[in-house]
Amino acid sequence: TQEMQARFDLKDKNNQLAIQELELAREKQQKQISTIVAGLLLALGLTVTVFLILRSKTARILRRQNEIIDKALKEKELLLKEIHHRVKNNLQFISSLLNLQSRHIEDEKALSALRESRSRVQAMSLIHQNLYQGHLTTGVNAGEYLDQLIDTVLDSYNVSGKKVELKKVIDPIRMDIETAIPIGLIVNELICNAIKHAFSETESGQLGVTFLNQGDTLLLQVEDDGKGLANPDLVTNSGSFGFRLINLLLEKLKATLHVQSKPGTSVTLVIQEFQLVSET
């Protein structure tokens, strides 16, 4: 009996040792799992921290670069405005010189040539004025520019005294300067020509200017109800400086010109080479 009790006690002791070993193994395994989880969490935390630091640094760099770009763009815009302002002032000075010179000239042909030259200078000056006064330094507002140009030409010829009724239909588009200059010069020449010839024998009349954006082309039309032309075809082949200038500008704009006398005179241009500027 004592031997059996001893064996039982030994077996029970062995079982307790086995249970203790299992508990120790389980605790060890739990510690290992906890260590691994803690390591993973630490690694994840470090990764997130590094990511946030890098993202913050990248954001600061991008913000700084954007600030530099914005500053450069503003400086460029201010510089362009200043350039346009100075060009406009220089052209105005030339216009004033021509006006001053015209006061001492009695020959009608020479006086007419000076007046026409002054009008062309003013046509270009108004473009630069439009650019430095507007919110875009690369685009000329067609409506504002042509309104100013037409009024300037009419004033220079004292047209108000002849009671010429002006009708304008102008699309509010923005042109780049390479498009605006030739169009402005052409409008200037056509209006000057109408004032000099269409209404030379009358005290009243109508003058119409149409400028439309037709998608692939621009339509420019200047018409009057004056005395008209005996032979409209001779206009494009005229040896005058004004129409030689128009023909050169037509080539630049890849434009076609059609002259019609009905009575009165209608000059229509279809312009194929042009560049518009977005408002944004």
Short mmCIF file of C-alpha atoms in Angstrom, two decimals:
data_model
loop_
_atom_site.label_atom_id
_atom_site.label_comp_id
_atom_site.label_asym_id
_atom_site.label_seq_id
_atom_site.Cartn_x
_atom_site.Cartn_y
_atom_site.Cartn_z
CA THR A 1 0.00 0.00 0.00
CA GLN A 2 2.78 2.39 0.83
CA GLU A 3 4.44 1.51 -2.45
CA MET A 4 1.26 2.27 -4.36
CA GLN A 5 0.88 5.56 -2.50
CA ALA A 6 4.45 6.47 -3.37
CA ARG A 7 3.88 5.68 -7.02
CA PHE A 8 0.69 7.75 -6.99
CA ASP A 9 2.46 10.69 -5.36
CA LEU A 10 5.27 10.44 -7.91
CA LYS A 11 2.83 10.35 -10.78
CA ASP A 12 0.94 13.31 -9.36
CA LYS A 13 4.19 15.22 -8.95
CA ASN A 14 5.16 14.44 -12.52
CA ASN A 15 1.76 15.66 -13.71
CA GLN A 16 2.19 18.89 -11.80
CA LEU A 17 5.64 19.35 -13.30
CA ALA A 18 4.22 18.74 -16.76
CA ILE A 19 1.47 21.24 -16.11
CA GLN A 20 4.01 23.77 -14.87
CA GLU A 21 6.15 23.18 -17.94
CA LEU A 22 3.10 23.72 -20.19
CA GLU A 23 2.25 26.90 -18.32
CA LEU A 24 5.83 28.11 -18.63
CA ALA A 25 5.82 27.28 -22.34
CA ARG A 26 2.52 29.08 -22.80
CA GLU A 27 3.80 32.13 -20.90
CA LYS A 28 6.96 32.08 -23.00
CA GLN A 29 4.90 31.85 -26.18
CA GLN A 30 2.67 34.71 -25.03
CA LYS A 31 5.75 36.78 -24.27
CA GLN A 32 7.12 36.02 -27.73
CA ILE A 33 3.81 36.95 -29.34
CA SER A 34 3.66 40.13 -27.26
CA THR A 35 7.22 40.96 -28.26
CA ILE A 36 6.45 40.37 -31.94
CA VAL A 37 3.24 42.44 -31.77
CA ALA A 38 5.06 45.21 -29.91
CA GLY A 39 7.81 45.11 -32.53
CA LEU A 40 5.29 45.25 -35.35
CA LEU A 41 3.44 48.12 -33.70
CA LEU A 42 6.72 49.93 -33.13
CA ALA A 43 7.74 49.36 -36.75
CA LEU A 44 4.33 50.52 -37.94
CA GLY A 45 4.53 53.56 -35.70
CA LEU A 46 7.99 54.40 -36.98
CA THR A 47 6.83 53.89 -40.57
CA VAL A 48 3.81 56.15 -40.06
CA THR A 49 5.96 58.73 -38.30
CA VAL A 50 8.55 58.71 -41.08
CA PHE A 51 5.77 58.91 -43.69
CA LEU A 52 4.14 61.86 -41.94
CA ILE A 53 7.50 63.61 -41.57
CA LEU A 54 8.33 63.05 -45.24
CA ARG A 55 4.85 64.13 -46.32
CA SER A 56 5.07 67.24 -44.19
CA LYS A 57 8.51 67.99 -45.59
CA THR A 58 7.29 67.38 -49.14
CA ALA A 59 4.27 69.61 -48.52
CA ARG A 60 6.56 72.36 -47.23
CA ILE A 61 8.81 71.99 -50.26
CA LEU A 62 5.83 72.06 -52.65
CA ARG A 63 4.33 75.03 -50.82
CA ARG A 64 7.65 76.85 -51.02
CA GLN A 65 8.02 76.01 -54.70
CA ASN A 66 4.47 77.23 -55.37
CA GLU A 67 5.24 80.45 -53.52
CA ILE A 68 8.36 80.91 -55.63
CA ILE A 69 6.42 80.20 -58.83
CA ASP A 70 3.58 82.55 -57.83
CA LYS A 71 6.07 85.26 -56.97
CA ALA A 72 7.88 84.78 -60.28
CA LEU A 73 4.59 84.91 -62.21
CA LYS A 74 3.54 88.09 -60.42
CA GLU A 75 6.93 89.66 -61.07
CA LYS A 76 6.69 88.63 -64.72
CA GLU A 77 3.19 90.09 -64.98
CA LEU A 78 4.31 93.35 -63.39
CA LEU A 79 7.30 93.46 -65.73
CA LEU A 80 5.09 92.87 -68.77
CA LYS A 81 2.69 95.57 -67.62
CA GLU A 82 5.61 97.95 -67.17
CA ILE A 83 6.93 97.09 -70.64
CA HIS A 84 3.51 97.64 -72.23
CA HIS A 85 3.18 100.90 -70.30
CA ARG A 86 6.54 102.16 -71.53
CA VAL A 87 5.87 101.08 -75.11
CA LYS A 88 2.50 102.84 -74.96
CA ASN A 89 4.14 106.01 -73.61
CA ASN A 90 6.80 105.92 -76.33
CA LEU A 91 4.17 105.48 -79.04
CA GLN A 92 2.14 108.32 -77.53
CA PHE A 93 5.25 110.49 -77.62
CA ILE A 94 5.74 109.68 -81.32
CA SER A 95 2.07 110.47 -81.92
CA SER A 96 2.49 113.82 -80.18
CA LEU A 97 5.56 114.60 -82.30
CA LEU A 98 3.63 113.84 -85.48
CA ASN A 99 0.77 116.02 -84.29
CA LEU A 100 3.18 118.84 -83.48
CA GLN A 101 4.85 118.51 -86.87
CA SER A 102 1.49 118.61 -88.65
CA ARG A 103 0.82 122.10 -87.29
CA HIS A 104 3.66 123.49 -89.38
CA ILE A 105 2.74 121.76 -92.66
CA GLU A 106 0.52 123.45 -95.22
CA ASP A 107 0.71 120.89 -98.02
CA GLU A 108 -2.51 118.85 -97.89
CA LYS A 109 -0.93 115.59 -99.09
CA ALA A 110 1.88 115.81 -96.55
CA LEU A 111 -0.59 116.75 -93.84
CA SER A 112 -2.81 113.78 -94.73
CA ALA A 113 0.19 111.43 -94.65
CA LEU A 114 1.18 112.67 -91.19
CA ARG A 115 -2.37 112.30 -89.92
CA GLU A 116 -2.58 108.74 -91.24
CA SER A 117 0.79 107.86 -89.70
CA ARG A 118 -0.33 109.29 -86.38
CA SER A 119 -3.51 107.23 -86.55
CA ARG A 120 -1.50 104.03 -87.14
CA VAL A 121 0.74 104.81 -84.18
CA GLN A 122 -2.32 105.37 -82.00
CA ALA A 123 -3.79 102.05 -83.16
CA MET A 124 -0.72 100.24 -81.81
CA SER A 125 -0.53 102.41 -78.69
CA LEU A 126 -4.08 101.48 -77.69
CA ILE A 127 -3.16 97.78 -77.79
CA HIS A 128 -0.38 98.25 -75.24
CA GLN A 129 -2.68 100.46 -73.15
CA ASN A 130 -5.29 97.70 -73.16
CA LEU A 131 -2.67 95.15 -72.09
CA TYR A 132 -1.19 97.03 -69.15
CA GLN A 133 -4.56 98.24 -67.86
CA GLY A 134 -6.27 94.84 -68.12
CA HIS A 135 -5.99 91.84 -65.78
CA LEU A 136 -4.37 89.78 -68.56
CA THR A 137 -1.04 90.87 -70.03
CA THR A 138 -1.22 88.48 -72.98
CA GLY A 139 -4.74 89.07 -74.28
CA VAL A 140 -6.37 92.11 -75.89
CA ASN A 141 -10.10 92.55 -75.32
CA ALA A 142 -11.48 93.00 -78.84
CA GLY A 143 -14.58 94.87 -77.73
CA GLU A 144 -12.75 97.41 -75.57
CA TYR A 145 -9.86 97.84 -78.00
CA LEU A 146 -11.91 98.32 -81.18
CA ASP A 147 -14.30 100.66 -79.36
CA GLN A 148 -11.37 102.84 -78.29
CA LEU A 149 -9.71 102.63 -81.69
CA ILE A 150 -12.84 103.60 -83.63
CA ASP A 151 -13.58 106.52 -81.29
CA THR A 152 -9.98 107.72 -81.54
CA VAL A 153 -10.00 107.66 -85.35
CA LEU A 154 -13.34 109.45 -85.55
CA ASP A 155 -12.15 112.11 -83.11
CA SER A 156 -8.93 112.65 -85.06
CA TYR A 157 -10.98 113.43 -88.19
CA ASN A 158 -13.55 115.52 -86.29
CA VAL A 159 -16.19 113.16 -87.61
CA SER A 160 -18.79 114.20 -85.06
CA GLY A 161 -19.38 117.37 -87.03
CA LYS A 162 -20.39 115.31 -90.03
CA LYS A 163 -23.02 113.45 -87.98
CA VAL A 164 -21.83 110.00 -88.99
CA GLU A 165 -23.94 107.34 -87.28
CA LEU A 166 -21.76 104.51 -86.02
CA LYS A 167 -23.01 100.94 -85.71
CA LYS A 168 -20.79 98.33 -84.01
CA VAL A 169 -21.25 94.59 -83.58
CA ILE A 170 -18.13 93.22 -81.88
CA ASP A 171 -17.78 89.85 -80.16
CA PRO A 172 -16.16 90.10 -76.68
CA ILE A 173 -13.18 87.88 -77.47
CA ARG A 174 -9.56 88.14 -76.37
CA MET A 175 -6.83 88.13 -79.00
CA ASP A 176 -3.11 87.74 -78.54
CA ILE A 177 -0.98 90.73 -79.48
CA GLU A 178 0.21 89.10 -82.74
CA THR A 179 -3.43 88.97 -83.87
CA ALA A 180 -4.57 92.29 -82.40
CA ILE A 181 -1.94 94.51 -84.05
CA PRO A 182 -2.68 93.60 -87.70
CA ILE A 183 -6.45 93.62 -87.09
CA GLY A 184 -6.22 97.02 -85.40
CA LEU A 185 -4.15 98.46 -88.24
CA ILE A 186 -6.58 97.10 -90.85
CA VAL A 187 -9.60 98.55 -89.02
CA ASN A 188 -7.75 101.85 -88.72
CA GLU A 189 -7.00 101.97 -92.47
CA LEU A 190 -10.54 101.04 -93.49
CA ILE A 191 -12.18 103.60 -91.20
CA CYS A 192 -9.76 106.33 -92.27
CA ASN A 193 -10.46 105.49 -95.91
CA ALA A 194 -14.23 105.59 -95.33
CA ILE A 195 -14.05 108.95 -93.58
CA LYS A 196 -11.86 110.49 -96.29
CA HIS A 197 -13.76 109.18 -99.32
CA ALA A 198 -17.23 107.93 -98.41
CA PHE A 199 -18.39 111.07 -96.62
CA SER A 200 -16.30 113.70 -98.37
CA GLU A 201 -19.34 115.09 -100.17
CA THR A 202 -22.03 114.63 -97.53
CA GLU A 203 -22.74 115.92 -94.05
CA SER A 204 -24.22 112.71 -92.69
CA GLY A 205 -24.01 108.96 -93.16
CA GLN A 206 -23.65 105.58 -91.52
CA LEU A 207 -20.51 103.64 -90.70
CA GLY A 208 -20.68 100.03 -89.54
CA VAL A 209 -17.98 97.84 -87.98
CA THR A 210 -18.59 94.12 -87.43
CA PHE A 211 -16.12 91.71 -85.82
CA LEU A 212 -17.33 88.16 -85.18
CA ASN A 213 -15.77 84.94 -83.94
CA GLN A 214 -16.99 82.18 -86.27
CA GLY A 215 -14.98 79.38 -84.69
CA ASP A 216 -12.43 78.49 -87.35
CA THR A 217 -12.36 82.03 -88.73
CA LEU A 218 -12.84 85.65 -87.69
CA LEU A 219 -15.10 87.90 -89.74
CA LEU A 220 -14.24 91.59 -89.99
CA GLN A 221 -16.46 93.96 -91.95
CA VAL A 222 -16.33 97.74 -92.35
CA GLU A 223 -19.10 99.31 -94.40
CA ASP A 224 -20.52 102.74 -95.11
CA ASP A 225 -23.43 104.24 -97.02
CA GLY A 226 -21.31 106.85 -98.76
CA LYS A 227 -20.88 107.53 -102.45
CA GLY A 228 -19.44 104.07 -103.17
CA LEU A 229 -16.75 103.01 -105.62
CA ALA A 230 -16.83 103.11 -109.38
CA ASN A 231 -14.69 99.97 -109.58
CA PRO A 232 -14.33 98.01 -106.29
CA ASP A 233 -11.71 95.69 -107.81
CA LEU A 234 -9.27 98.57 -108.10
CA VAL A 235 -9.20 98.99 -104.32
CA THR A 236 -7.13 95.88 -103.61
CA ASN A 237 -4.74 96.81 -106.41
CA SER A 238 -4.44 100.41 -105.33
CA GLY A 239 -0.94 101.79 -105.14
CA SER A 240 -1.69 103.75 -101.97
CA PHE A 241 0.38 103.03 -98.89
CA GLY A 242 -2.74 102.21 -96.90
CA PHE A 243 -3.86 99.37 -99.14
CA ARG A 244 -0.31 98.11 -99.61
CA LEU A 245 -0.17 97.87 -95.81
CA ILE A 246 -3.54 96.08 -95.73
CA ASN A 247 -2.33 93.55 -98.31
CA LEU A 248 0.77 92.81 -96.21
CA LEU A 249 -1.37 92.33 -93.11
CA LEU A 250 -3.76 90.07 -95.04
CA GLU A 251 -0.83 87.75 -95.77
CA LYS A 252 0.11 87.64 -92.08
CA LEU A 253 -3.46 86.76 -91.07
CA LYS A 254 -4.01 84.44 -94.05
CA ALA A 255 -7.14 86.46 -94.74
CA THR A 256 -9.27 86.95 -97.82
CA LEU A 257 -10.70 90.35 -98.71
CA HIS A 258 -13.88 91.16 -100.61
CA VAL A 259 -14.90 94.69 -101.61
CA GLN A 260 -18.45 95.49 -102.66
CA SER A 261 -20.09 98.75 -103.74
CA LYS A 262 -23.83 98.62 -103.21
CA PRO A 263 -24.01 101.83 -103.13
CA GLY A 264 -21.75 102.65 -100.31
CA THR A 265 -18.75 100.46 -99.74
CA SER A 266 -18.46 97.18 -97.85
CA VAL A 267 -15.08 95.62 -97.12
CA THR A 268 -15.20 92.09 -95.69
CA LEU A 269 -12.26 90.07 -94.38
CA VAL A 270 -12.29 86.39 -93.45
CA ILE A 271 -9.31 85.75 -91.16
CA GLN A 272 -7.89 82.24 -90.87
CA GLU A 273 -4.64 82.77 -88.96
CA PHE A 274 -5.35 84.05 -85.45
CA GLN A 275 -4.83 83.23 -81.79
CA LEU A 276 -7.36 83.78 -79.03
CA VAL A 277 -6.52 83.98 -75.33
CA SER A 278 -8.46 82.29 -72.54
CA GLU A 279 -9.88 84.40 -69.70
CA THR A 280 -8.27 82.13 -67.11
#
